[in-house]
Amino acid sequence: MERESATLETGAIPRSDVGPFDLQATLESGQSYLWDRPDGRMYDSLSAHGGDAWYETVVPPIDGVSDEQVVVRVRQCDDAIEWEATTDPVPLLTHLLRLDDDLDAILDATPDLPLLERAYDRYRGMRLVRDPPFACLISFICSAQMRVARIHEMQRRLAHDYGETVSVDGRQYHAFPTPDQLAAATESALRELKLGYRAPYVQRTAEMVADGEAHPARAADLDYEAARDYLTQFVGVGDKVADCVLLFSLGFLEAVPLDTWIQTAIADHYPDCDRGSYRETSRAIREQFGGAYAGYAQTYVFYYLRAGGAA
DNA sequence: TATCCAAGGTAAGTT
DNA sequence: AACTTACCTTGGATA
């Protein structure tokens, strides 16, 4: 599977067009595992300044945004977001990195809580991402009981072994595998990629999507809690992973994935929100974090705590 | 050097 | 419906 593409075009998005933005925080905060740093320092040092590092990925066609596969590289400079891509990626980057969000308005709309204030101050400019749904679903199935650097490594291996190889300007890029490509994998082969007990989950979920039995994108048409229930039909997907897909791919900004870090934050800062069940605790913390944009608050708090910001 | 532990949880079995 | 337990693998902590 190899395809020859055109060469890379180049361009830039002026900073003044997008408002507050932090590319490193956006792409290394554990929301997306689908980008790479060609300098090999992805997740190397949580707090080290990413400076003007390049990030790159291969994006599948996305309905209403781009009708073809795009190889895109991006980096943040002082006065612009520079890009290199196989076709003009500005609408695509706007979609993937939520450059169309009015971040100041969103942060202003969240409640005045000390923990949120500190997280927002530390990483102001971080955006939520809009990952392609299938890749996002697989990424977070892999995330169970795993460290972020290893989740990222798994996705790299999946792309390398099962995705299309694209050559651009003499360099090779690996697209994330399609449902068909991943459904054809065997459990033992996926275990060799160090997926562990997640291997059969990934294969069977890919098969469900490939067969047309269900598709993560279909959850976008449902109300929030119904959408979460819909996603849990996939193998290896419980409430937490479902919330991640809703938040990081399908635009449900109210979703608050209850991971270990947020559960710690609830225990330490918002004990009244612990209602026993996922469903009720989720409702409580969602309300505590301001409702419609609670997912933004969750993601800032997650990154802040995981990066040791509380220390 | 050996052992233990936890990492962005979920499925399957029990009560 | 709530509660247990097993599950792959590995880097870093502890003895």
Short mmCIF file of C-alpha atoms (C1' of nucleotides) in Angstrom, two decimals, chain A residues 30 33 146-148 238 259 298, chain B residues 5-12:
data_model
loop_
_atom_site.label_atom_id
_atom_site.label_comp_id
_atom_site.label_asym_id
_atom_site.label_seq_id
_atom_site.Cartn_x
_atom_site.Cartn_y
_atom_site.Cartn_z
CA GLY A 30 -3.32 13.78 26.09
CA TYR A 33 -2.51 10.60 19.98
CA MET A 146 -1.74 3.23 30.00
CA ARG A 147 0.64 6.18 30.09
CA VAL A 148 0.20 8.86 27.45
CA GLY A 238 -17.06 2.11 28.77
CA ASP A 259 -10.33 9.50 34.57
CA GLN A 298 -11.78 19.00 32.47
"C1'" DC B 5 3.26 -0.65 41.57
"C1'" DA B 6 0.34 2.13 38.76
"C1'" DA B 7 -0.67 3.85 34.23
"C1'" DG B 8 -6.50 8.85 31.04
"C1'" DG B 9 -10.57 1.25 32.40
"C1'" DT B 10 -13.43 -2.46 30.78
"C1'" DA B 11 -15.60 -7.03 30.68
"C1'" DA B 12 -17.30 -10.79 32.99
#
